[in-house]
């Protein structure tokens, strides 16, 4: 038995959330419903304008790991934080949530710990303003081959693919994991990142990945065909397992050419933050515990539904209990 059932590599970002009106977003020049990268000065300005802040350890794959850990699986996280107040908070909070924070905070780090100011509007849309800081500097030397080899599943965050050293870190980790018999997958994360590095993304997926997870826009960004079905088939031709979330239209899973569609129950979100991250948590729980694709997909939708019912990107309810209510465990 390996030490970890799931290990993730991703941005270690402190999420700072608050509720605000559309008028506030306009006044502050915040584009609604998207993630914008901001510089340090802008980050400090937005942080100062926030009222009733809620702070939590975040980052897409880190949120997924927190969800998986809360379901009882053994998890580890590879990421970078600085040895400052926010970085120590992040490392301690991940450990408190049951996930090993593999790399200690960097003493004298070149940049501050990353943070994302998230403004949630009345319709549940999230407007994210992210200062990448030190987490985006993850490099091969931050990846322990021993940790990667101790993972049954290794899950990579596509955002980190934007820098050459992030690409090198992914390759090092993926090859160590697969050489030891583990499976490796990636969350595409950002269609714009794909557009900047399409050839490298496709090469990674075809030669190094066992599965890929993305929403409709992310899957379509890989090939840019005229319709989603063509893109799904194209990705499925180079990767054994492709998972595509389509918001209220459900989830499509393509495994070795076999298509499984999973419906979703439509609800009005309180806060859409973390929906994709917790879908991945539920799906990977199913994958790690040997469920079929229909069951794993349903687990993903149950976990996503829970998280959009409250503020914040991590589960508050007992998700295993929700699985039990649905007859999934």
CSV table of N, CA and C in Angstrom, one decimal, residues 114-228:
chain,number,residue,atom,x,y,z
A,114,UNK,N,1.2,33.6,-2.1
A,114,UNK,CA,0.2,34.0,-3.1
A,114,UNK,C,-1.1,34.1,-2.3
A,115,UNK,N,-2.0,35.0,-2.9
A,115,UNK,CA,-3.3,35.2,-2.4
A,115,UNK,C,-4.3,35.6,-3.5
A,116,UNK,N,-5.6,35.2,-3.3
A,116,UNK,CA,-6.6,35.6,-4.3
A,116,UNK,C,-7.8,36.3,-3.6
A,117,UNK,N,-8.1,37.5,-4.0
A,117,UNK,CA,-9.2,38.2,-3.5
A,117,UNK,C,-10.4,37.8,-4.3
A,118,UNK,N,-11.4,37.2,-3.7
A,118,UNK,CA,-12.6,36.7,-4.4
A,118,UNK,C,-13.9,37.4,-4.0
A,119,UNK,N,-14.5,38.1,-4.9
A,119,UNK,CA,-15.7,38.9,-4.6
A,119,UNK,C,-16.9,38.1,-5.2
A,120,UNK,N,-17.8,37.7,-4.3
A,120,UNK,CA,-19.0,36.9,-4.6
A,120,UNK,C,-20.2,37.8,-4.7
A,121,UNK,N,-20.8,37.9,-5.9
A,121,UNK,CA,-21.9,38.8,-6.2
A,121,UNK,C,-23.2,38.0,-5.8
A,122,UNK,N,-24.3,38.8,-5.8
A,122,UNK,CA,-25.6,38.2,-5.3
A,122,UNK,C,-26.1,37.0,-6.1
A,123,UNK,N,-25.7,36.8,-7.3
A,123,UNK,CA,-26.1,35.7,-8.1
A,123,UNK,C,-25.2,34.5,-8.0
A,124,UNK,N,-24.2,34.6,-7.1
A,124,UNK,CA,-23.3,33.5,-6.8
A,124,UNK,C,-22.0,33.5,-7.7
A,125,UNK,N,-22.0,34.4,-8.7
A,125,UNK,CA,-20.8,34.4,-9.5
A,125,UNK,C,-19.6,34.9,-8.7
A,126,UNK,N,-18.4,34.3,-9.0
A,126,UNK,CA,-17.2,34.7,-8.3
A,126,UNK,C,-16.3,35.5,-9.2
A,127,UNK,N,-15.7,36.6,-8.7
A,127,UNK,CA,-14.8,37.4,-9.5
A,127,UNK,C,-13.4,37.3,-8.8
A,128,UNK,N,-12.5,36.7,-9.4
A,128,UNK,CA,-11.2,36.4,-8.7
A,128,UNK,C,-10.1,37.3,-9.1
A,129,UNK,N,-9.4,37.8,-8.2
A,129,UNK,CA,-8.2,38.7,-8.5
A,129,UNK,C,-7.0,38.1,-7.8
A,130,UNK,N,-6.2,37.5,-8.5
A,130,UNK,CA,-5.2,36.6,-8.0
A,130,UNK,C,-3.8,37.2,-8.1
A,131,UNK,N,-3.0,37.3,-7.0
A,131,UNK,CA,-1.6,37.6,-7.0
A,131,UNK,C,-0.9,36.3,-6.9
A,132,UNK,N,-0.1,35.9,-7.9
A,132,UNK,CA,0.5,34.6,-7.9
A,132,UNK,C,1.6,34.4,-6.9
A,133,UNK,N,2.4,35.5,-6.7
A,133,UNK,CA,3.5,35.4,-5.7
A,133,UNK,C,4.4,34.2,-5.9
A,134,UNK,N,4.8,33.6,-4.8
A,134,UNK,CA,5.8,32.6,-4.8
A,134,UNK,C,5.3,31.2,-5.4
A,135,UNK,N,4.0,31.0,-5.3
A,135,UNK,CA,3.5,29.6,-5.7
A,135,UNK,C,3.8,29.3,-7.2
A,136,UNK,N,3.8,30.4,-8.0
A,136,UNK,CA,4.0,30.2,-9.4
A,136,UNK,C,5.4,29.9,-9.8
A,137,UNK,N,6.3,29.9,-8.8
A,137,UNK,CA,7.7,29.7,-9.1
A,137,UNK,C,8.1,28.2,-8.8
A,138,UNK,N,7.1,27.3,-8.7
A,138,UNK,CA,7.4,25.9,-8.4
A,138,UNK,C,8.2,25.4,-9.5
A,139,UNK,N,9.3,24.6,-9.1
A,139,UNK,CA,10.3,24.1,-10.1
A,139,UNK,C,10.6,22.7,-9.8
A,140,UNK,N,11.4,22.0,-10.7
A,140,UNK,CA,11.7,20.6,-10.4
A,140,UNK,C,12.3,20.3,-9.1
A,141,UNK,N,13.1,21.2,-8.5
A,141,UNK,CA,13.7,21.0,-7.2
A,141,UNK,C,12.7,21.0,-6.1
A,142,UNK,N,11.5,21.5,-6.4
A,142,UNK,CA,10.4,21.4,-5.3
A,142,UNK,C,9.7,20.1,-5.3
A,143,UNK,N,10.0,19.2,-6.3
A,143,UNK,CA,9.3,18.0,-6.5
A,143,UNK,C,10.1,16.8,-5.9
A,144,UNK,N,9.6,16.2,-4.9
A,144,UNK,CA,10.3,15.0,-4.4
A,144,UNK,C,9.8,13.8,-5.2
A,145,UNK,N,10.8,13.1,-5.8
A,145,UNK,CA,10.5,11.9,-6.6
A,145,UNK,C,10.0,10.8,-5.7
A,146,UNK,N,10.5,10.8,-4.4
A,146,UNK,CA,10.0,9.8,-3.5
A,146,UNK,C,8.5,10.0,-3.2
A,147,UNK,N,8.1,11.2,-3.0
A,147,UNK,CA,6.7,11.5,-2.7
A,147,UNK,C,5.8,11.1,-3.9
A,148,UNK,N,6.3,11.5,-5.1
A,148,UNK,CA,5.5,11.2,-6.4
A,148,UNK,C,5.4,9.7,-6.5
A,149,UNK,N,6.4,8.9,-6.2
A,149,UNK,CA,6.4,7.5,-6.3
A,149,UNK,C,5.5,6.8,-5.3
A,150,UNK,N,5.2,7.5,-4.2
A,150,UNK,CA,4.3,7.0,-3.2
A,150,UNK,C,2.9,7.4,-3.4
A,151,UNK,N,2.5,7.9,-4.6
A,151,UNK,CA,1.2,8.3,-4.9
A,151,UNK,C,0.5,7.2,-5.8
A,152,UNK,N,-0.7,6.8,-5.4
A,152,UNK,CA,-1.5,5.9,-6.3
A,152,UNK,C,-2.0,6.8,-7.5
A,153,UNK,N,-2.4,8.0,-7.2
A,153,UNK,CA,-2.9,9.0,-8.2
A,153,UNK,C,-2.1,10.3,-8.0
A,154,UNK,N,-1.6,10.9,-9.0
A,154,UNK,CA,-1.0,12.2,-9.0
A,154,UNK,C,-1.8,13.1,-9.9
A,155,UNK,N,-2.2,14.3,-9.3
A,155,UNK,CA,-3.1,15.2,-9.9
A,155,UNK,C,-2.5,16.5,-10.1
A,156,UNK,N,-2.3,17.0,-11.3
A,156,UNK,CA,-1.6,18.2,-11.6
A,156,UNK,C,-2.5,19.4,-12.0
A,157,UNK,N,-2.1,20.6,-11.6
A,157,UNK,CA,-2.9,21.8,-11.9
A,157,UNK,C,-2.4,22.5,-13.1
A,158,UNK,N,-3.3,22.7,-14.1
A,158,UNK,CA,-2.8,23.2,-15.4
A,158,UNK,C,-2.3,24.6,-15.3
A,159,UNK,N,-2.7,25.4,-14.3
A,159,UNK,CA,-2.2,26.8,-14.2
A,159,UNK,C,-0.6,26.8,-14.1
A,160,UNK,N,0.0,25.8,-13.5
A,160,UNK,CA,1.4,25.8,-13.3
A,160,UNK,C,2.2,25.5,-14.6
A,161,UNK,N,1.4,25.1,-15.6
A,161,UNK,CA,2.1,24.8,-16.9
A,161,UNK,C,2.5,26.0,-17.7
A,162,UNK,N,2.3,27.2,-17.1
A,162,UNK,CA,2.5,28.4,-17.8
A,162,UNK,C,4.0,28.8,-17.9
A,163,UNK,N,4.8,28.2,-17.0
A,163,UNK,CA,6.2,28.5,-17.0
A,163,UNK,C,7.0,27.2,-17.3
A,164,UNK,N,8.2,27.4,-17.9
A,164,UNK,CA,9.0,26.3,-18.3
A,164,UNK,C,9.4,25.4,-17.1
A,165,UNK,N,9.7,26.0,-16.0
A,165,UNK,CA,10.1,25.2,-14.8
A,165,UNK,C,8.9,24.5,-14.2
A,166,UNK,N,7.7,25.0,-14.4
A,166,UNK,CA,6.5,24.3,-14.0
A,166,UNK,C,6.3,23.0,-14.9
A,167,UNK,N,6.5,23.2,-16.2
A,167,UNK,CA,6.5,22.1,-17.1
A,167,UNK,C,7.5,21.0,-16.7
A,168,UNK,N,8.7,21.4,-16.4
A,168,UNK,CA,9.7,20.4,-16.0
A,168,UNK,C,9.4,19.7,-14.7
A,169,UNK,N,8.7,20.5,-13.8
A,169,UNK,CA,8.3,19.9,-12.5
A,169,UNK,C,7.3,18.8,-12.8
A,170,UNK,N,6.3,19.1,-13.7
A,170,UNK,CA,5.3,18.2,-14.0
A,170,UNK,C,5.8,16.9,-14.6
A,171,UNK,N,6.8,17.0,-15.5
A,171,UNK,CA,7.4,15.8,-16.1
A,171,UNK,C,8.1,15.0,-15.1
A,172,UNK,N,8.9,15.6,-14.2
A,172,UNK,CA,9.6,14.9,-13.2
A,172,UNK,C,8.7,14.1,-12.3
A,173,UNK,N,7.6,14.8,-11.9
A,173,UNK,CA,6.7,14.1,-11.0
A,173,UNK,C,5.9,13.0,-11.7
A,174,UNK,N,5.4,13.3,-12.9
A,174,UNK,CA,4.6,12.3,-13.6
A,174,UNK,C,5.4,11.0,-13.9
A,175,UNK,N,6.6,11.2,-14.3
A,175,UNK,CA,7.4,10.0,-14.7
A,175,UNK,C,7.8,9.2,-13.4
A,176,UNK,N,8.0,9.9,-12.3
A,176,UNK,CA,8.3,9.2,-11.1
A,176,UNK,C,7.1,8.4,-10.6
A,177,UNK,N,5.9,9.0,-10.7
A,177,UNK,CA,4.7,8.3,-10.3
A,177,UNK,C,4.4,7.1,-11.1
A,178,UNK,N,4.4,7.3,-12.5
A,178,UNK,CA,4.1,6.2,-13.4
A,178,UNK,C,5.1,5.1,-13.3
A,179,UNK,N,6.4,5.4,-13.1
A,179,UNK,CA,7.4,4.4,-13.0
A,179,UNK,C,7.2,3.5,-11.8
A,180,UNK,N,6.5,4.0,-10.8
A,180,UNK,CA,6.2,3.3,-9.6
A,180,UNK,C,4.8,2.6,-9.6
A,181,UNK,N,4.1,2.7,-10.8
A,181,UNK,CA,2.8,2.1,-11.0
A,181,UNK,C,1.6,2.9,-10.7
A,182,UNK,N,1.8,4.2,-10.5
A,182,UNK,CA,0.7,5.1,-10.2
A,182,UNK,C,0.1,5.7,-11.5
A,183,UNK,N,-1.0,6.3,-11.4
A,183,UNK,CA,-1.7,7.0,-12.5
A,183,UNK,C,-1.6,8.5,-12.3
A,184,UNK,N,-1.5,9.2,-13.4
A,184,UNK,CA,-1.3,10.7,-13.4
A,184,UNK,C,-2.3,11.3,-14.3
A,185,UNK,N,-2.9,12.5,-13.8
A,185,UNK,CA,-3.8,13.2,-14.5
A,185,UNK,C,-3.7,14.7,-14.3
A,186,UNK,N,-4.3,15.5,-15.1
A,186,UNK,CA,-4.2,16.9,-15.1
A,186,UNK,C,-5.6,17.6,-15.1
A,187,UNK,N,-5.8,18.7,-14.3
A,187,UNK,CA,-6.9,19.6,-14.5
A,187,UNK,C,-6.5,20.6,-15.5
A,188,UNK,N,-7.2,20.8,-16.6
A,188,UNK,CA,-6.7,21.8,-17.6
A,188,UNK,C,-6.6,23.2,-17.0
A,189,UNK,N,-7.6,23.6,-16.2
A,189,UNK,CA,-7.6,24.8,-15.4
A,189,UNK,C,-7.9,26.1,-16.2
A,190,UNK,N,-7.3,26.3,-17.4
A,190,UNK,CA,-7.5,27.6,-18.0
A,190,UNK,C,-7.3,27.5,-19.5
A,191,UNK,N,-8.3,27.8,-20.3
A,191,UNK,CA,-8.2,27.7,-21.7
A,191,UNK,C,-7.2,28.6,-22.3
A,192,UNK,N,-7.0,29.8,-21.6
A,192,UNK,CA,-6.0,30.7,-22.2
A,192,UNK,C,-4.6,30.2,-22.0
A,193,UNK,N,-4.3,29.5,-20.9
A,193,UNK,CA,-3.0,28.8,-20.8
A,193,UNK,C,-2.8,27.8,-21.9
A,194,UNK,N,-3.9,27.0,-22.2
A,194,UNK,CA,-3.8,26.1,-23.3
A,194,UNK,C,-3.4,26.8,-24.6
A,195,UNK,N,-4.1,27.9,-24.9
A,195,UNK,CA,-3.8,28.6,-26.1
A,195,UNK,C,-2.4,29.1,-26.2
A,196,UNK,N,-1.8,29.4,-25.0
A,196,UNK,CA,-0.4,29.8,-25.1
A,196,UNK,C,0.6,28.7,-25.2
A,197,UNK,N,0.2,27.4,-24.9
A,197,UNK,CA,1.1,26.3,-24.8
A,197,UNK,C,0.4,25.1,-25.4
A,198,UNK,N,-0.4,25.2,-26.5
A,198,UNK,CA,-1.2,24.1,-26.9
A,198,UNK,C,-0.4,22.9,-27.3
A,199,UNK,N,0.7,23.0,-28.0
A,199,UNK,CA,1.5,21.9,-28.5
A,199,UNK,C,2.1,21.2,-27.3
A,200,UNK,N,2.6,21.9,-26.3
A,200,UNK,CA,3.2,21.3,-25.1
A,200,UNK,C,2.1,20.6,-24.3
A,201,UNK,N,0.9,21.2,-24.2
A,201,UNK,CA,-0.2,20.6,-23.4
A,201,UNK,C,-0.6,19.2,-24.1
A,202,UNK,N,-0.7,19.2,-25.4
A,202,UNK,CA,-1.1,18.0,-26.1
A,202,UNK,C,-0.1,16.9,-26.0
A,203,UNK,N,1.2,17.3,-26.0
A,203,UNK,CA,2.3,16.4,-25.9
A,203,UNK,C,2.3,15.8,-24.5
A,204,UNK,N,2.0,16.6,-23.5
A,204,UNK,CA,2.0,16.1,-22.1
A,204,UNK,C,0.8,15.1,-21.9
A,205,UNK,N,-0.4,15.5,-22.4
A,205,UNK,CA,-1.5,14.6,-22.3
A,205,UNK,C,-1.3,13.3,-23.0
A,206,UNK,N,-0.8,13.3,-24.2
A,206,UNK,CA,-0.6,12.1,-25.0
A,206,UNK,C,0.4,11.2,-24.4
A,207,UNK,N,1.5,11.7,-23.9
A,207,UNK,CA,2.6,10.9,-23.6
A,207,UNK,C,2.8,10.7,-22.1
A,208,UNK,N,2.2,11.5,-21.2
A,208,UNK,CA,2.5,11.4,-19.8
A,208,UNK,C,1.3,11.3,-18.9
A,209,UNK,N,0.1,11.4,-19.5
A,209,UNK,CA,-1.1,11.5,-18.7
A,209,UNK,C,-2.0,10.2,-18.8
A,210,UNK,N,-2.6,9.8,-17.7
A,210,UNK,CA,-3.6,8.7,-17.8
A,210,UNK,C,-5.0,9.2,-17.8
A,211,UNK,N,-5.2,10.5,-17.4
A,211,UNK,CA,-6.6,11.1,-17.4
A,211,UNK,C,-6.5,12.6,-17.5
A,212,UNK,N,-7.5,13.2,-18.0
A,212,UNK,CA,-7.6,14.7,-18.0
A,212,UNK,C,-9.0,15.1,-17.6
A,213,UNK,N,-9.1,16.2,-16.9
A,213,UNK,CA,-10.4,16.7,-16.4
A,213,UNK,C,-10.5,18.2,-16.8
A,214,UNK,N,-11.6,18.6,-17.4
A,214,UNK,CA,-11.8,20.0,-17.7
A,214,UNK,C,-13.3,20.3,-18.0
A,215,UNK,N,-13.6,21.6,-18.0
A,215,UNK,CA,-14.9,22.0,-18.4
A,215,UNK,C,-15.0,22.1,-19.9
A,216,UNK,N,-16.2,22.4,-20.4
A,216,UNK,CA,-16.4,22.4,-21.8
A,216,UNK,C,-15.4,23.4,-22.5
A,217,UNK,N,-15.2,24.6,-22.0
A,217,UNK,CA,-14.3,25.6,-22.6
A,217,UNK,C,-12.9,25.0,-22.6
A,218,UNK,N,-12.5,24.4,-21.5
A,218,UNK,CA,-11.1,23.9,-21.4
A,218,UNK,C,-10.9,22.7,-22.4
A,219,UNK,N,-11.8,21.8,-22.4
A,219,UNK,CA,-11.7,20.7,-23.4
A,219,UNK,C,-11.6,21.2,-24.8
A,220,UNK,N,-12.5,22.1,-25.1
A,220,UNK,CA,-12.5,22.6,-26.5
A,220,UNK,C,-11.3,23.4,-26.9
A,221,UNK,N,-10.6,24.0,-25.9
A,221,UNK,CA,-9.4,24.7,-26.2
A,221,UNK,C,-8.3,23.9,-26.7
A,222,UNK,N,-8.3,22.6,-26.4
A,222,UNK,CA,-7.2,21.7,-26.7
A,222,UNK,C,-7.1,21.5,-28.3
A,223,UNK,N,-8.3,21.5,-28.9
A,223,UNK,CA,-8.2,21.3,-30.4
A,223,UNK,C,-9.0,22.4,-31.1
A,224,UNK,N,-10.0,23.0,-30.5
A,224,UNK,CA,-10.7,24.1,-31.1
A,224,UNK,C,-11.5,23.6,-32.3
A,225,UNK,N,-12.1,22.4,-32.3
A,225,UNK,CA,-13.0,22.0,-33.4
A,225,UNK,C,-14.3,22.8,-33.4
A,226,UNK,N,-15.2,22.5,-34.3
A,226,UNK,CA,-16.4,23.2,-34.4
A,226,UNK,C,-17.4,22.8,-33.3
A,227,UNK,N,-17.3,21.7,-32.7
A,227,UNK,CA,-18.2,21.3,-31.6
A,227,UNK,C,-17.5,20.4,-30.6
A,228,UNK,N,-18.2,20.3,-29.4
A,228,UNK,CA,-17.6,19.7,-28.3
A,228,UNK,C,-17.4,18.2,-28.6
